[in-house]
Amino acid sequence: MRPRDAGRCVVMREPEPIPIHDIPDETGAGATGTGPNATERGIDFLAGIVSFGAGLVVSALDGDEGDDRSAGVAAFVAAGAGLFLEGLRAAAPVLGSIERTAGPTISSSGAAESLGELLDHWRGSWDDRRDEEDQRAAEDRLRAAFQRSVDTVLDQLDLTTLVLDHLDIQQVASAVDIQAMVADLDMDALIGRLDMNRLLDRIDMDRLLDRIDMERLTERIDVQALLDRVDMPAVASNVIDDLDIPQVIREATADTASEGVRDVRLRGVEADRAIRRAVDRLLSRTNGDTR
Amino acid sequence: MTARATGFDTVPKEARAFHGEPAGLVTRTLANVADLVIVAVLLVGGYLGVAGVLFLRRGASFTFPIVSYRLGYVVGFSAWVVYMTFCWRTNGRSYGDHLLGLRVRTMNGTDLGGIRALIRAVLCAFAPLLLAWCALSEEQRSVQDLIVGTHVIYDWGGSRAGEPSDDAVGMGIDVAPAVANESHDGHAQPPPRVDGE
């Protein structure tokens, strides 16, 4: 207060605030007060793409076990991706300055907002896809872990012994109504589906017969009862009729020769054969007759 | 008419190995010798018969008739031809063939007809040494066989299973129709084999 204004009642007014524009931060995040600007979103988008691509390449290369060359390439790709991300991070302030400088011009044309919306859309799609993949991968990992757990548990258990020790098979079997099960079976259809010829081809009849105790089998057969059921006179009549026994007797007795005559005949036949062989040798005749 | 075939092989067991095969020189020669003896016996018997008749007619003046060589040859030749023709025509074999177990058949396996039997008998009587050709012949056929189309086989009697017996046919002991082992439904059944052949 100045001295010449002393003695007067002076009413002091409230000081008016100085109209100072908000100063944007270093990255321009609060320039509009509506979230990250286009530069940040673009950098995040590029970083996401690079991270995803590098992750795929590194995973694929790591899958080749024992391949030093693939491991080297994977390390190189990972290093390159890291370098690129560092570059993006370093370039973010510069790009933010450029946006702040040229931002009003671009904003006035609406291009920045459109580019930002487009980048947001792409990023949203990427996020959705990544969420699905993450969920699927998590499910796969969970399934594999569960499978390994079950296998480990089953390996530790002797199921046969467990069932034999703790399961009363007799009680289970007694609870099963075998008759009902058999009654429900269509045996005709079942037999109809069997190829009996193929079944018989697979049976070793010799081994099967070897296992049959023929003595016991024949002992159990009541031959007398069997014969009682056979019409023996009819069978004998048919046999005699088929064999024609009277004709056989007639033929067998039509040319009865004494032992002496038979001996002469046999000696004559032998002499014939001897002469035949001699003549064949003499004439060098080989007609296959070896008698 | 033919004999009925049986399901049995009624050929004697020791002859089954060569039944039906062509006979050789030895058996055929022996059969001819046996037939020659038989014909000679028949001729002697005939001579004695004629001499007996002459003795009854002449009484004390009887002397045995003298037979000239020409007459004896003609009579013997005729007797041989008649005997062989009759035997081959009726049974397919003479008694000598029967003793040696032989049978004369045509190449078709049938019985000899009268003409064929007569020609064969004449050839055998006229040139018996032509029989020796059967020793050289691959089919064991003599010249007479080659001329009249016959051959001589071993046949000790009986028949193969399912075949009629030649003896039964020749003797006419069975005249059943040739419906061997025919079932009642009219389908011929193969004869059962009982000798393991």
Coordinates of C-alpha atoms in Angstrom, one line a residue:
Chain A
M1 CA 0.0 0.0 0.0
R2 CA 1.2 3.4 -1.0
P3 CA 1.8 6.2 1.7
R4 CA -0.5 8.7 0.0
D5 CA -3.4 6.4 0.4
A6 CA -2.9 6.6 4.2
G7 CA -5.9 7.8 6.2
R8 CA -8.4 6.8 3.7
C9 CA -10.5 3.9 4.0
V10 CA -9.5 1.7 1.3
V11 CA -11.4 -1.5 0.6
M12 CA -9.1 -4.3 -0.6
R13 CA -10.6 -6.4 -3.5
E14 CA -10.1 -10.1 -3.9
P15 CA -7.1 -10.7 -6.2
E16 CA -8.1 -12.2 -9.5
P17 CA -6.4 -15.3 -10.6
I18 CA -3.9 -15.1 -13.4
P19 CA -5.3 -16.8 -16.5
I20 CA -2.6 -19.4 -17.0
H21 CA -3.1 -22.3 -19.4
D22 CA -2.6 -25.8 -18.1
I23 CA 0.9 -26.9 -18.9
P24 CA 1.0 -30.3 -20.6
D25 CA 3.1 -32.8 -19.0
E26 CA 6.2 -34.2 -20.6
T27 CA 4.3 -36.8 -22.6
G28 CA 1.3 -34.7 -23.3
A29 CA -1.0 -36.9 -21.3
G30 CA -3.0 -34.2 -19.9
A31 CA -3.2 -32.0 -22.9
T32 CA -6.9 -32.6 -23.5
G33 CA -7.8 -34.1 -20.2
T34 CA -9.5 -37.0 -21.9
G35 CA -6.8 -39.8 -21.6
P36 CA -3.8 -40.8 -23.6
N37 CA -3.2 -39.0 -26.8
A38 CA -2.7 -40.6 -30.3
T39 CA 1.0 -40.8 -29.9
E40 CA 0.8 -42.8 -26.7
R41 CA -1.8 -45.1 -28.2
G42 CA 0.3 -45.6 -31.3
I43 CA 3.3 -46.4 -29.3
D44 CA 1.4 -48.8 -27.1
F45 CA 0.0 -50.5 -30.2
L46 CA 3.4 -50.9 -31.8
A47 CA 4.8 -52.2 -28.6
G48 CA 2.0 -54.7 -28.3
I49 CA 2.6 -55.9 -31.9
V50 CA 6.3 -56.2 -31.4
S51 CA 5.9 -58.0 -28.1
F52 CA 3.4 -60.4 -29.6
G53 CA 5.4 -61.2 -32.7
A54 CA 8.6 -61.6 -30.8
G55 CA 6.8 -63.9 -28.3
L56 CA 5.6 -66.1 -31.1
V57 CA 9.0 -66.3 -32.8
V58 CA 10.8 -67.0 -29.5
S59 CA 8.2 -69.7 -28.5
A60 CA 8.5 -71.4 -31.9
L61 CA 12.3 -71.3 -31.8
D62 CA 12.4 -72.5 -28.2
G63 CA 10.3 -75.5 -29.2
D64 CA 13.3 -77.0 -31.2
E65 CA 15.1 -78.9 -28.5
G66 CA 18.8 -79.2 -28.7
D67 CA 19.1 -76.8 -31.6
D68 CA 21.8 -74.2 -30.8
R69 CA 21.1 -72.3 -33.9
S70 CA 17.4 -71.8 -33.2
A71 CA 18.3 -70.8 -29.6
G72 CA 20.7 -68.2 -31.0
V73 CA 18.1 -66.8 -33.4
A74 CA 15.5 -66.7 -30.6
A75 CA 17.9 -64.7 -28.4
F76 CA 18.6 -62.4 -31.2
V77 CA 14.9 -61.8 -31.9
A78 CA 14.3 -61.2 -28.2
A79 CA 17.1 -58.7 -28.0
G80 CA 15.9 -57.0 -31.2
A81 CA 12.4 -56.7 -29.8
G82 CA 13.7 -55.3 -26.5
L83 CA 15.8 -52.8 -28.4
F84 CA 12.8 -51.7 -30.4
L85 CA 10.7 -51.3 -27.3
E86 CA 13.5 -49.2 -25.7
G87 CA 13.6 -47.1 -28.8
L88 CA 9.9 -46.5 -28.7
R89 CA 10.1 -45.5 -25.1
A90 CA 12.9 -43.1 -25.8
A91 CA 11.1 -41.7 -28.8
A92 CA 7.9 -41.1 -26.9
P93 CA 8.8 -37.6 -25.6
V94 CA 10.0 -36.5 -29.0
L95 CA 6.8 -37.8 -30.7
G96 CA 4.8 -36.1 -27.9
S97 CA 6.4 -32.8 -28.7
I98 CA 5.7 -33.2 -32.3
E99 CA 2.1 -34.0 -31.6
R100 CA 1.8 -31.0 -29.4
T101 CA 3.3 -28.8 -32.0
A102 CA 1.3 -30.0 -34.9
G103 CA -1.5 -31.2 -32.8
P104 CA -3.8 -28.2 -33.1
T105 CA -3.5 -28.3 -36.9
I106 CA -4.2 -31.9 -37.0
S107 CA -6.9 -31.6 -34.4
S108 CA -8.6 -29.0 -36.3
S109 CA -8.9 -31.3 -39.2
G110 CA -10.2 -34.2 -37.0
A111 CA -7.6 -36.6 -38.3
A112 CA -6.0 -37.1 -34.9
E113 CA -9.3 -38.1 -33.3
S114 CA -10.1 -40.5 -36.2
L115 CA -6.7 -42.0 -36.0
G116 CA -7.0 -42.4 -32.3
E117 CA -10.4 -44.0 -32.6
L118 CA -9.1 -46.4 -35.2
L119 CA -6.1 -47.3 -33.0
D120 CA -8.4 -47.8 -30.1
H121 CA -10.6 -50.1 -32.2
W122 CA -7.6 -52.2 -33.3
R123 CA -6.3 -52.4 -29.9
G124 CA -9.6 -53.5 -28.6
S125 CA -9.7 -56.3 -31.1
W126 CA -6.2 -57.3 -30.2
D127 CA -7.1 -57.3 -26.5
D128 CA -10.1 -59.5 -27.1
R129 CA -8.1 -61.9 -29.2
R130 CA -5.4 -62.0 -26.6
D131 CA -7.9 -62.6 -23.8
E132 CA -9.4 -65.6 -25.7
E133 CA -5.9 -67.0 -26.3
D134 CA -4.9 -66.5 -22.8
Q135 CA -8.1 -68.2 -21.6
R136 CA -7.6 -71.1 -24.0
A137 CA -3.9 -71.5 -23.0
A138 CA -5.0 -71.4 -19.3
E139 CA -7.5 -74.1 -20.0
D140 CA -4.9 -76.3 -21.8
R141 CA -2.5 -75.9 -19.0
L142 CA -5.1 -76.7 -16.5
R143 CA -6.2 -79.8 -18.5
A144 CA -2.6 -81.0 -18.8
A145 CA -1.9 -80.4 -15.2
F146 CA -5.0 -82.4 -14.3
Q147 CA -4.0 -85.2 -16.6
R148 CA -0.6 -85.4 -15.1
S149 CA -2.0 -85.4 -11.7
V150 CA -4.4 -88.2 -12.4
D151 CA -1.6 -90.2 -14.1
T152 CA 0.6 -89.7 -11.2
V153 CA -2.1 -90.8 -8.8
L154 CA -2.9 -93.9 -10.9
D155 CA 0.8 -94.8 -11.2
Q156 CA 1.1 -94.8 -7.4
L157 CA -2.0 -97.1 -7.1
D158 CA -2.2 -100.8 -7.8
L159 CA -5.7 -100.8 -9.0
T160 CA -5.9 -104.6 -9.2
T161 CA -4.8 -105.1 -5.7
L162 CA -7.0 -102.2 -4.6
V163 CA -10.1 -103.8 -6.2
L164 CA -9.2 -107.3 -4.9
D165 CA -8.7 -106.0 -1.4
H166 CA -11.6 -103.7 -1.1
L167 CA -14.2 -105.0 -3.5
D168 CA -16.4 -107.9 -2.7
I169 CA -16.6 -109.4 -6.2
Q170 CA -18.8 -112.2 -5.0
Q171 CA -21.3 -109.8 -3.6
V172 CA -21.2 -107.8 -6.8
A173 CA -21.7 -110.9 -8.8
S174 CA -24.5 -112.1 -6.6
A175 CA -26.3 -108.8 -7.1
V176 CA -26.2 -109.3 -10.9
D177 CA -29.2 -111.0 -12.3
I178 CA -27.5 -113.3 -14.8
Q179 CA -30.8 -114.8 -15.8
A180 CA -32.3 -111.5 -16.7
M181 CA -29.2 -110.6 -18.7
V182 CA -29.3 -113.8 -20.6
A183 CA -33.0 -113.5 -21.1
D184 CA -32.5 -110.0 -22.6
L185 CA -30.0 -111.4 -25.1
D186 CA -31.2 -112.2 -28.6
M187 CA -29.2 -115.4 -29.0
D188 CA -30.5 -116.0 -32.5
A189 CA -29.2 -112.6 -33.7
L190 CA -26.0 -113.2 -31.8
I191 CA -25.4 -116.5 -33.5
G192 CA -26.5 -115.2 -36.8
R193 CA -23.7 -112.6 -36.7
L194 CA -21.1 -115.3 -36.1
D195 CA -19.2 -116.7 -39.0
M196 CA -19.0 -120.3 -37.9
N197 CA -16.6 -121.2 -40.7
R198 CA -14.1 -118.6 -39.7
L199 CA -14.5 -119.7 -36.1
L200 CA -13.9 -123.3 -36.9
D201 CA -10.9 -122.4 -39.1
R202 CA -9.3 -120.9 -36.0
I203 CA -9.8 -124.0 -33.9
D204 CA -7.0 -126.5 -33.8
M205 CA -9.0 -129.6 -34.0
D206 CA -6.1 -131.8 -33.3
R207 CA -5.3 -130.1 -30.0
L208 CA -9.0 -130.1 -29.2
L209 CA -9.3 -133.8 -29.8
D210 CA -6.1 -134.4 -27.8
R211 CA -7.7 -132.8 -24.8
I212 CA -10.8 -135.0 -25.0
D213 CA -10.6 -138.1 -22.9
M214 CA -12.2 -140.6 -25.3
E215 CA -12.2 -143.3 -22.8
R216 CA -14.4 -141.4 -20.4
L217 CA -16.5 -140.2 -23.3
T218 CA -17.2 -143.6 -24.5
E219 CA -17.8 -144.9 -21.0
R220 CA -20.6 -142.4 -20.7
I221 CA -22.3 -143.6 -23.9
D222 CA -24.9 -146.2 -23.4
V223 CA -24.3 -148.2 -26.5
Q224 CA -27.0 -150.7 -25.7
A225 CA -29.6 -147.9 -25.4
L226 CA -28.3 -146.5 -28.7
L227 CA -28.5 -149.8 -30.5
D228 CA -32.0 -150.4 -29.0
R229 CA -33.1 -147.3 -30.8
V230 CA -31.7 -148.5 -34.2
D231 CA -33.7 -150.6 -36.5
M232 CA -30.9 -153.1 -37.0
P233 CA -32.8 -155.4 -39.3
A234 CA -33.6 -152.5 -41.6
V235 CA -30.0 -151.3 -41.5
A236 CA -28.7 -154.8 -42.2
S237 CA -31.1 -155.2 -45.0
N238 CA -30.0 -151.9 -46.6
V239 CA -26.3 -152.8 -46.1
I240 CA -26.7 -156.2 -47.7
D241 CA -28.7 -154.7 -50.5
D242 CA -26.1 -152.0 -51.2
L243 CA -23.2 -154.3 -51.0
D244 CA -24.9 -157.0 -53.0
I245 CA -23.5 -159.8 -50.9
P246 CA -24.9 -162.6 -53.0
Q247 CA -23.3 -161.2 -56.1
V248 CA -20.0 -160.9 -54.2
I249 CA -20.2 -164.5 -53.2
R250 CA -21.0 -165.6 -56.7
E251 CA -18.1 -163.7 -58.2
A252 CA -15.7 -164.8 -55.6
T253 CA -16.5 -168.5 -56.2
A254 CA -16.9 -168.2 -60.0
D255 CA -13.2 -168.8 -60.6
T256 CA -11.9 -170.8 -57.7
A257 CA -8.3 -171.9 -58.3
S258 CA -6.3 -174.2 -56.1
E259 CA -3.1 -173.1 -54.4
G260 CA -1.1 -175.0 -57.0
V261 CA -2.8 -173.2 -59.8
R262 CA -2.3 -169.8 -58.1
D263 CA 1.3 -170.6 -57.6
V264 CA 1.7 -171.5 -61.3
R265 CA -0.1 -168.3 -62.3
L266 CA 2.1 -166.1 -60.1
R267 CA 5.3 -167.7 -61.3
G268 CA 4.1 -167.2 -64.9
V269 CA 3.4 -163.5 -64.2
E270 CA 6.9 -163.1 -62.7
A271 CA 8.4 -164.8 -65.7
D272 CA 6.5 -162.5 -68.0
R273 CA 7.8 -159.5 -66.2
A274 CA 11.3 -160.8 -66.3
I275 CA 11.2 -161.3 -70.0
R276 CA 9.7 -157.9 -70.4
R277 CA 12.4 -156.3 -68.5
A278 CA 15.1 -158.2 -70.4
V279 CA 13.6 -157.2 -73.8
D280 CA 13.3 -153.6 -72.6
R281 CA 16.9 -153.6 -71.7
L282 CA 17.9 -155.3 -74.9
L283 CA 15.9 -152.7 -77.0
S284 CA 17.0 -149.9 -74.7
R285 CA 13.3 -149.2 -74.2
T286 CA 12.4 -147.0 -71.3
N287 CA 8.7 -146.9 -71.1
G288 CA 8.6 -146.2 -67.4
D289 CA 7.5 -149.7 -66.6
T290 CA 9.6 -150.6 -63.6
R291 CA 8.0 -153.9 -62.9
Chain B
M1 CA -28.3 -158.4 -70.2
T2 CA -25.3 -157.8 -68.1
A3 CA -24.0 -158.7 -64.7
R4 CA -24.5 -156.3 -61.8
A5 CA -21.5 -154.5 -60.5
T6 CA -20.7 -154.9 -56.8
G7 CA -19.2 -152.5 -54.3
F8 CA -16.4 -155.0 -53.5
D9 CA -13.2 -155.7 -55.4
T10 CA -13.6 -159.4 -55.9
V11 CA -10.4 -159.8 -57.7
P12 CA -8.1 -162.3 -55.8
K13 CA -5.9 -160.3 -53.5
E14 CA -2.6 -161.5 -55.0
A15 CA -3.8 -160.6 -58.5
R16 CA -5.1 -157.1 -57.9
A17 CA -1.7 -155.6 -58.7
F18 CA -1.8 -156.7 -62.3
H19 CA -5.4 -157.5 -63.0
G20 CA -6.3 -156.3 -66.5
E21 CA -2.7 -155.7 -67.7
P22 CA -1.4 -157.4 -70.9
A23 CA 0.0 -160.8 -70.4
G24 CA 3.4 -161.8 -71.5
L25 CA 5.0 -164.6 -73.5
V26 CA 5.5 -167.2 -70.8
T27 CA 1.9 -167.4 -69.5
R28 CA 0.5 -167.3 -72.9
T29 CA 2.8 -170.1 -74.1
L30 CA 2.0 -172.2 -71.1
A31 CA -1.7 -171.6 -71.7
N32 CA -1.3 -172.7 -75.4
V33 CA 0.6 -175.8 -74.2
A34 CA -2.2 -176.6 -71.8
D35 CA -4.7 -176.1 -74.6
L36 CA -2.6 -178.3 -76.9
V37 CA -2.6 -181.1 -74.3
I38 CA -6.4 -180.7 -73.9
V39 CA -6.9 -180.9 -77.7
A40 CA -4.6 -183.9 -77.9
V41 CA -6.5 -185.6 -75.1
L42 CA -9.8 -184.8 -76.9
L43 CA -8.4 -186.2 -80.1
V44 CA -7.1 -189.3 -78.4
G45 CA -10.5 -189.7 -76.7
G46 CA -12.2 -189.3 -80.1
Y47 CA -9.8 -191.9 -81.6
L48 CA -10.6 -194.3 -78.8
G49 CA -14.2 -193.7 -79.2
V50 CA -14.1 -194.4 -82.9
A51 CA -12.0 -197.5 -82.1
G52 CA -14.6 -198.7 -79.6
V53 CA -17.4 -198.3 -82.1
L54 CA -15.3 -200.3 -84.6
F55 CA -14.6 -202.9 -82.0
L56 CA -18.2 -203.3 -81.3
R57 CA -19.0 -203.7 -85.0
R58 CA -16.0 -205.9 -86.1
G59 CA -15.6 -208.1 -83.1
A60 CA -12.6 -210.4 -83.3
S61 CA -11.5 -208.9 -86.5
F62 CA -11.0 -205.5 -84.8
T63 CA -7.8 -203.7 -85.3
F64 CA -7.0 -200.1 -84.3
P65 CA -7.7 -197.8 -87.2
I66 CA -4.6 -196.3 -88.8
V67 CA -4.7 -192.6 -89.1
S68 CA -2.7 -191.0 -91.9
Y69 CA -0.5 -188.0 -91.2
R70 CA -2.6 -185.9 -93.5
L71 CA -5.8 -186.9 -91.8
G72 CA -4.3 -186.5 -88.3
Y73 CA -3.1 -183.0 -89.2
V74 CA -6.4 -181.9 -90.7
V75 CA -8.4 -183.3 -87.8
G76 CA -6.1 -181.9 -85.2
F77 CA -6.1 -178.5 -86.9
S78 CA -9.8 -178.5 -87.1
A79 CA -10.2 -179.6 -83.5
W80 CA -7.9 -176.8 -82.4
V81 CA -9.8 -174.2 -84.4
V82 CA -13.2 -175.4 -83.2
Y83 CA -12.1 -175.6 -79.6
M84 CA -10.4 -172.2 -79.5
T85 CA -13.2 -170.5 -81.4
F86 CA -15.8 -172.0 -79.1
C87 CA -14.0 -171.0 -75.9
W88 CA -13.0 -167.5 -77.0
R89 CA -16.6 -166.8 -78.3
T90 CA -18.3 -168.1 -75.2
N91 CA -16.0 -167.3 -72.2
G92 CA -13.3 -165.1 -73.8
R93 CA -10.7 -167.7 -72.8
S94 CA -9.8 -171.3 -73.3
Y95 CA -9.2 -173.8 -70.5
G96 CA -5.5 -173.1 -70.7
D97 CA -6.2 -169.4 -70.4
H98 CA -8.3 -170.2 -67.4
L99 CA -5.5 -172.2 -65.8
L100 CA -3.0 -169.4 -66.3
G101 CA -5.5 -166.7 -65.4
L102 CA -5.7 -165.0 -68.9
R103 CA -8.5 -163.6 -71.0
V104 CA -8.7 -162.6 -74.6
R105 CA -10.4 -159.2 -75.2
T106 CA -10.8 -156.8 -78.0
M107 CA -8.9 -153.6 -77.8
N108 CA -12.2 -152.0 -76.7
G109 CA -12.4 -154.4 -73.8
T110 CA -15.4 -156.3 -75.2
D111 CA -15.9 -160.0 -75.9
L112 CA -14.7 -161.5 -79.1
G113 CA -17.3 -162.0 -81.8
G114 CA -17.6 -165.3 -83.7
I115 CA -15.7 -164.2 -86.8
R116 CA -12.9 -162.5 -84.9
A117 CA -12.6 -165.6 -82.7
L118 CA -12.5 -167.9 -85.7
I119 CA -9.9 -165.9 -87.6
R120 CA -7.7 -165.7 -84.4
A121 CA -8.0 -169.4 -83.9
V122 CA -7.0 -170.2 -87.5
L123 CA -4.0 -167.8 -87.2
C124 CA -3.0 -169.4 -84.0
A125 CA -3.3 -172.9 -85.4
F126 CA -1.6 -172.1 -88.7
A127 CA 1.4 -170.0 -87.3
P128 CA 1.6 -170.5 -83.5
L129 CA 5.2 -169.2 -83.4
L130 CA 3.9 -165.7 -84.3
L131 CA 3.0 -165.6 -80.6
A132 CA 6.6 -164.9 -79.9
W133 CA 6.1 -161.4 -81.2
C134 CA 4.4 -160.4 -78.0
A135 CA 7.7 -160.6 -76.2
L136 CA 9.0 -157.8 -78.5
S137 CA 5.8 -155.8 -78.7
E138 CA 5.6 -152.8 -76.5
E139 CA 1.9 -153.6 -75.8
Q140 CA 2.7 -157.3 -75.5
R141 CA 0.5 -158.2 -78.5
S142 CA 1.2 -161.1 -80.8
V143 CA 0.9 -160.9 -84.6
Q144 CA -2.5 -162.6 -84.3
D145 CA -3.5 -159.9 -81.9
L146 CA -2.4 -157.2 -84.2
I147 CA -4.3 -158.7 -87.1
V148 CA -7.6 -159.2 -85.4
G149 CA -7.4 -156.3 -82.9
T150 CA -7.2 -158.2 -79.7
H151 CA -5.0 -158.5 -76.6
V152 CA -4.6 -161.0 -73.8
I153 CA -4.8 -159.7 -70.2
Y154 CA -4.4 -161.1 -66.8
D155 CA -7.8 -162.0 -65.4
W156 CA -7.9 -164.3 -62.4
G157 CA -11.6 -163.8 -62.0
G158 CA -13.7 -161.4 -60.0
S159 CA -14.0 -157.8 -60.8
R160 CA -13.0 -154.3 -59.7
A161 CA -15.3 -152.5 -57.4
G162 CA -18.2 -151.1 -59.4
E163 CA -17.4 -153.2 -62.5
P164 CA -19.2 -156.3 -63.6
S165 CA -17.4 -159.6 -63.5
D166 CA -16.5 -161.1 -66.9
D167 CA -16.9 -164.5 -65.4
A168 CA -20.4 -163.7 -64.2
V169 CA -21.3 -162.3 -67.6
G170 CA -19.9 -165.4 -69.4
M171 CA -21.6 -167.8 -67.0
G172 CA -24.8 -165.9 -67.1
I173 CA -25.3 -166.4 -63.4
D174 CA -26.8 -163.0 -62.9
V175 CA -29.0 -161.1 -65.3
A176 CA -29.9 -158.2 -63.1
P177 CA -30.3 -154.9 -65.0
A178 CA -27.2 -152.6 -64.9
V179 CA -28.5 -150.3 -62.2
A180 CA -25.7 -150.9 -59.8
N181 CA -26.2 -149.4 -56.4
E182 CA -29.0 -147.2 -57.6
S183 CA -30.9 -145.6 -54.8
H184 CA -34.7 -145.5 -54.7
D185 CA -34.8 -141.9 -55.9
G186 CA -33.2 -142.8 -59.2
H187 CA -29.8 -141.3 -58.6
A188 CA -26.9 -143.6 -59.0
Q189 CA -24.6 -143.7 -56.0
P190 CA -20.9 -144.4 -56.3
P191 CA -20.0 -147.8 -55.0
P192 CA -18.4 -147.8 -51.6
R193 CA -14.7 -148.6 -51.5
V194 CA -13.9 -151.3 -49.0
D195 CA -10.4 -152.3 -50.0
G196 CA -8.8 -149.0 -49.3
E197 CA -8.1 -148.1 -52.9

